[in-house]
Amino acid sequence: MNNKIIDCPRCLGKGFVNKEDIKRLRREFFWIEGPHCAFCDGKKHVKYDFANRFNADDWYITSDLDKGKFQRYLNEDEEILNEIRHTEQYIYFIGNYIMKHHVSRGLSKEKVIASLAMELQIEIADIREDVDGMIEQIKNNIIDESEVNFNKF
Amino acid sequence: MKIKKMIKKYKEIKEDIKKYRKLRNVHNRVSAVWLALKKHYEQSGCNYGTYESMRFIETTYTINEKHQIYKKFQYHVDEKSDLLKSLVWISEGFDSEKAKDILILSSHLNTFMNAGLVRVDTKNCTISMEIAIPLLVPYLYEDEIYHLCGKHFNLSKDIVWAYNRLLIFDDDPVFIIIDLMKKVDKQQNKTQKQN
């Protein structure tokens, strides 16, 4: 049973992650599509043991992950696990904040950055890069033209 | 068969008398439409807020399939202008540097639309889109409230799409309008073929 090989549950055996996979696994705030699936290392198959231990939607397992940190994660290092939990909360907070204020309310990026910095009590410069990155993720993964139904004017 | 026709005729006459009576009390249209609007929202089952003194209802609707993008909608019985207005807030604070492009896009959209009006407030940096009908229409035909809300909601999805491309994707307003026209044409051709 331990040596059993299965199709990668993240990329569904394609070897790469596309927009549909990101939406299916609800990781719109975390990933962008790419040519290499980090869960199966692009091999299209994973060991059953590995798939049983880690969820396909585990946001931390990505292609640009530092190998040292990944090993610590595999060894269930408490410090890394705490860092991951905090980062996940932070990403969700930023993502939902941008969705609410920038996308839904239509506030400008600068206004959103200023109010977010005030809410988190940090400098605007410290948060700008994160907001820019998150807006790009949202543009790529959530605001999809095809979702709009065109009606007669 | 004859009885059925007679019943139909009787119902039509009854409706006409009802409307005639309503027309005699036309001065009550503001309160009557306001009551009908509240009744419509009570029956809809969605979450909304009522502003009794200003006679408007505020609610939020999701405008994408996955329920991630929300917009604020307001329905207002405006006594001053004698209109029932349906309004959606597209932007509650845009970047003032984009005002020129926003105005260009709004003027294109306003030319393009049969119903509906995009309003840009450059002082407060807001964009809204509204459709208004004379109060007499929903006063005589209550169903018009439902039609107005539906028509406005469908139209707002297209307007939001256009402004998202400008405000979030930084696209040029001319290209947005060209794409919008192409897609509307495509949709119309598809509908014609289906018919």
XYZ file of C-alpha atoms in Angstrom:
348
model
C 0.000 0.000 0.000
C 2.834 2.400 0.961
C 4.542 2.153 -2.428
C 1.343 2.729 -4.366
C 1.579 5.518 -6.960
C -1.449 7.660 -7.769
C -2.273 10.518 -10.150
C -1.296 13.845 -8.629
C -4.416 15.151 -6.845
C -3.330 18.772 -7.331
C -2.720 18.925 -11.083
C -4.840 15.803 -11.828
C -1.944 14.165 -13.658
C -1.059 17.054 -15.976
C 2.275 17.950 -14.395
C 1.370 21.634 -14.213
C -1.176 23.742 -12.352
C -3.651 25.841 -14.333
C -6.370 28.364 -13.407
C -9.027 25.644 -13.140
C -6.897 23.740 -10.585
C -6.391 26.935 -8.573
C -10.138 27.626 -8.558
C -11.006 23.991 -7.784
C -8.651 24.009 -4.783
C -9.720 27.541 -3.760
C -6.197 28.887 -3.726
C -6.859 32.090 -5.699
C -5.089 34.253 -3.105
C -2.034 31.978 -2.935
C -0.958 30.626 -6.315
C -0.652 31.597 -9.950
C -0.687 29.097 -12.805
C 2.686 27.725 -13.816
C 4.434 25.081 -15.907
C 5.468 22.939 -12.953
C 3.308 21.293 -10.282
C 5.077 21.481 -6.920
C 3.005 18.691 -5.383
C 4.229 15.992 -7.826
C 7.362 17.902 -8.885
C 6.035 17.885 -12.446
C 6.055 14.054 -12.539
C 2.248 13.763 -12.798
C 2.180 11.020 -10.132
C 2.776 11.023 -6.390
C 3.278 8.367 -3.751
C 0.068 7.435 -1.975
C 1.825 8.046 1.365
C 2.643 11.636 0.421
C -0.873 12.362 -0.852
C -2.275 10.846 2.322
C -0.070 13.032 4.519
C -0.469 16.353 2.712
C -3.582 17.830 1.167
C -3.503 18.748 -2.516
C -4.529 22.290 -1.562
C -1.618 22.719 0.885
C -0.740 26.288 -0.091
C 2.782 26.129 1.348
C 4.010 23.454 -1.086
C 4.938 25.602 -4.074
C 7.622 25.571 -6.773
C 9.567 28.496 -5.312
C 9.749 27.015 -1.810
C 13.162 26.970 -0.130
C 14.368 23.333 0.162
C 15.664 23.779 3.713
C 12.327 25.182 4.860
C 10.435 22.435 3.035
C 12.470 19.775 4.863
C 11.673 21.465 8.177
C 8.015 21.470 7.164
C 8.180 17.757 6.363
C 9.740 17.224 9.801
C 6.838 19.193 11.335
C 9.086 21.874 12.821
C 6.909 23.876 15.221
C 8.465 27.238 14.278
C 7.771 26.712 10.574
C 4.226 25.489 11.233
C 3.488 28.635 13.278
C 4.969 30.842 10.557
C 2.770 29.114 7.961
C -0.362 29.568 10.059
C 0.327 33.272 10.535
C 1.206 33.815 6.878
C -1.988 32.034 5.792
C -4.101 34.296 8.038
C -2.268 37.372 6.740
C -2.793 36.383 3.080
C -6.500 35.707 3.651
C -6.880 39.033 5.429
C -5.128 41.026 2.680
C -6.972 39.128 -0.077
C -10.411 39.613 1.454
C -9.645 43.254 2.250
C -8.700 43.961 -1.389
C -11.721 42.035 -2.683
C -14.031 44.071 -0.450
C -12.565 47.532 -0.857
C -10.732 47.580 -4.204
C -12.816 45.200 -6.302
C -16.308 45.454 -4.781
C -16.345 49.059 -3.520
C -14.107 50.264 -6.332
C -11.743 52.233 -4.079
C -8.437 53.153 -5.690
C -5.341 51.097 -4.911
C -3.720 53.994 -3.053
C -6.771 54.467 -0.824
C -6.863 50.745 -0.059
C -3.144 50.679 0.786
C -3.527 53.712 3.078
C -6.531 52.295 4.953
C -4.966 48.836 5.226
C -1.722 50.286 6.609
C -3.757 52.243 9.146
C -5.727 49.160 10.143
C -2.612 47.017 10.546
C -0.684 49.933 12.105
C 2.302 49.577 9.777
C 4.036 51.824 7.255
C 2.546 52.127 3.754
C 5.903 51.173 2.201
C 5.928 47.894 4.151
C 2.626 46.767 2.723
C 2.715 48.092 -0.839
C 4.512 45.095 -2.331
C 2.088 42.611 -0.722
C -0.930 44.561 -1.974
C 0.493 44.834 -5.500
C 1.166 41.100 -5.549
C -2.294 40.261 -4.245
C -4.006 42.516 -6.806
C -2.132 40.662 -9.563
C -3.291 37.288 -8.122
C -6.894 38.544 -7.992
C -6.691 39.867 -11.562
C -5.350 36.520 -12.774
C -7.494 34.152 -10.755
C -10.761 35.863 -9.812
C -11.715 38.674 -12.174
C -12.380 36.574 -15.205
C -13.971 38.206 -18.259
C -15.808 35.066 -19.224
C -17.887 35.240 -16.061
C -19.757 38.290 -17.328
C -22.989 37.670 -19.183
C -23.442 40.239 -21.874
C -26.895 41.582 -22.142
C -28.521 43.777 -24.697
C -28.079 47.423 -23.879
C -66.098 28.625 -24.311
C -68.405 31.627 -24.193
C -68.298 31.668 -20.390
C -64.483 31.630 -20.443
C -64.460 34.627 -22.786
C -66.945 36.419 -20.565
C -64.832 35.750 -17.471
C -61.767 37.091 -19.294
C -63.632 40.210 -20.351
C -64.976 40.648 -16.824
C -61.435 40.447 -15.416
C -60.191 43.009 -17.932
C -63.012 45.408 -17.026
C -62.285 44.869 -13.322
C -58.589 45.695 -13.924
C -59.540 48.838 -15.886
C -61.823 50.027 -13.099
C -59.059 49.369 -10.578
C -56.631 51.471 -12.644
C -59.228 54.186 -13.138
C -59.702 54.378 -9.361
C -55.954 54.513 -8.912
C -55.675 57.336 -11.429
C -58.280 59.315 -9.466
C -56.020 58.979 -6.408
C -52.813 59.633 -8.289
C -51.602 62.027 -5.569
C -51.038 58.927 -3.390
C -48.505 57.426 -5.794
C -45.416 58.169 -3.676
C -46.632 56.262 -0.633
C -48.217 53.522 -2.765
C -45.010 52.858 -4.738
C -42.942 52.990 -1.556
C -45.213 50.357 0.040
C -45.033 48.217 -3.099
C -41.220 48.490 -3.170
C -40.971 47.406 0.485
C -43.381 44.527 -0.196
C -41.234 43.454 -3.165
C -38.130 43.319 -0.951
C -39.934 41.577 1.906
C -40.938 38.842 -0.517
C -37.501 38.611 -2.147
C -35.958 37.157 1.023
C -32.634 38.980 0.579
C -30.902 41.098 3.199
C -31.589 44.800 2.858
C -31.832 48.034 4.812
C -34.779 50.432 4.728
C -34.394 54.190 5.100
C -37.986 55.161 5.849
C -37.658 58.963 5.977
C -35.704 59.111 2.693
C -37.781 56.328 1.121
C -34.935 54.183 -0.118
C -33.844 50.592 0.193
C -30.206 49.524 0.163
C -28.879 46.048 -0.514
C -25.814 44.279 -1.904
C -25.827 41.763 -4.730
C -23.078 39.559 -5.991
C -22.324 40.147 -9.649
C -20.091 37.190 -10.477
C -20.973 33.515 -10.575
C -18.684 32.569 -7.701
C -20.151 35.210 -5.362
C -16.854 37.006 -4.777
C -17.636 40.485 -6.135
C -20.378 42.509 -4.448
C -21.933 45.817 -5.387
C -24.159 48.142 -3.393
C -27.621 48.725 -4.916
C -30.128 51.388 -3.895
C -33.809 51.770 -4.830
C -35.254 55.185 -4.233
C -38.778 56.604 -4.443
C -37.854 60.162 -5.315
C -40.771 62.496 -4.631
C -38.966 65.590 -5.949
C -38.313 64.230 -9.428
C -41.375 61.945 -9.365
C -39.230 58.927 -10.275
C -38.477 55.439 -9.034
C -34.703 55.130 -9.232
C -32.535 52.051 -9.223
C -28.860 52.796 -8.588
C -25.629 50.814 -8.298
C -22.360 52.122 -6.867
C -19.554 51.168 -9.237
C -16.802 53.069 -7.471
C -16.938 54.772 -4.088
C -13.538 56.444 -4.417
C -11.581 56.194 -7.653
C -8.098 57.502 -8.338
C -8.517 61.179 -9.324
C -5.712 60.794 -11.903
C -8.004 58.477 -13.852
C -10.877 60.999 -13.951
C -10.304 61.846 -17.622
C -10.473 58.198 -18.769
C -13.459 57.567 -16.496
C -15.344 60.469 -18.053
C -14.480 59.268 -21.575
C -15.760 55.773 -20.778
C -18.927 57.091 -19.134
C -19.721 59.289 -22.123
C -19.265 56.297 -24.489
C -21.465 54.122 -22.288
C -24.162 56.775 -22.005
C -24.306 57.054 -25.791
C -24.384 53.302 -26.133
C -27.149 52.543 -23.607
C -30.859 52.733 -24.366
C -31.776 52.873 -20.719
C -29.542 53.774 -17.835
C -27.224 56.617 -17.063
C -23.664 56.505 -15.747
C -22.962 59.381 -13.371
C -19.410 60.412 -12.495
C -18.811 62.689 -9.537
C -15.273 64.021 -9.928
C -15.443 65.911 -6.637
C -16.157 62.859 -4.490
C -14.547 60.433 -6.968
C -17.617 58.210 -7.292
C -19.229 56.383 -10.210
C -22.823 55.184 -10.195
C -25.252 53.882 -12.779
C -28.989 54.396 -12.536
C -32.214 53.664 -14.324
C -35.292 55.705 -13.462
C -38.936 55.361 -14.391
C -41.831 57.776 -13.677
C -43.637 56.870 -10.441
C -46.900 56.581 -12.340
C -45.685 53.413 -14.089
C -45.093 51.243 -10.962
C -48.133 52.918 -9.367
C -50.392 51.511 -12.088
C -48.409 48.327 -12.788
C -46.700 46.956 -9.669
C -44.781 44.358 -11.704
C -42.719 47.183 -13.181
C -40.745 47.331 -9.914
C -39.593 43.761 -10.489
C -38.775 44.479 -14.146
C -36.834 47.621 -13.262
C -34.734 45.800 -10.642
C -33.971 42.922 -13.021
C -33.132 45.148 -15.975
C -30.909 47.371 -13.850
C -29.092 44.395 -12.304
C -28.338 42.829 -15.714
C -27.135 46.116 -17.129
C -24.984 46.819 -14.085
C -22.999 43.595 -14.682
C -21.845 44.936 -18.061
C -21.055 48.390 -16.713
C -19.087 46.920 -13.804
C -17.154 44.734 -16.271
C -16.264 47.824 -18.320
C -15.139 49.848 -15.303
C -13.196 46.909 -13.826
C -11.131 46.882 -17.005
C -10.414 50.561 -16.596
C -9.960 50.787 -12.839
C -8.289 47.448 -12.130
C -6.680 46.438 -15.440
C -5.779 50.002 -16.553
C -7.122 49.412 -20.077
C -7.792 52.258 -22.500
C -11.503 53.334 -22.572
C -11.659 53.174 -26.374
C -10.539 49.522 -26.423
C -12.995 48.700 -23.635
C -15.892 50.089 -25.657
C -14.747 48.304 -28.824
C -14.562 44.986 -26.935
C -17.922 45.625 -25.313
C -19.563 46.371 -28.677
C -18.019 43.261 -30.241
C -19.294 41.103 -27.410
C -22.766 42.630 -27.457
C -22.912 42.018 -31.254
C -21.758 38.437 -30.757
C -24.417 37.907 -28.097
C -27.114 39.421 -30.321
C -26.112 37.222 -33.264
C -26.235 34.187 -30.995
C -29.712 35.136 -29.756
C -30.925 35.745 -33.338
C -29.633 32.322 -34.443
C -31.381 30.677 -31.477
C -34.633 32.346 -32.431
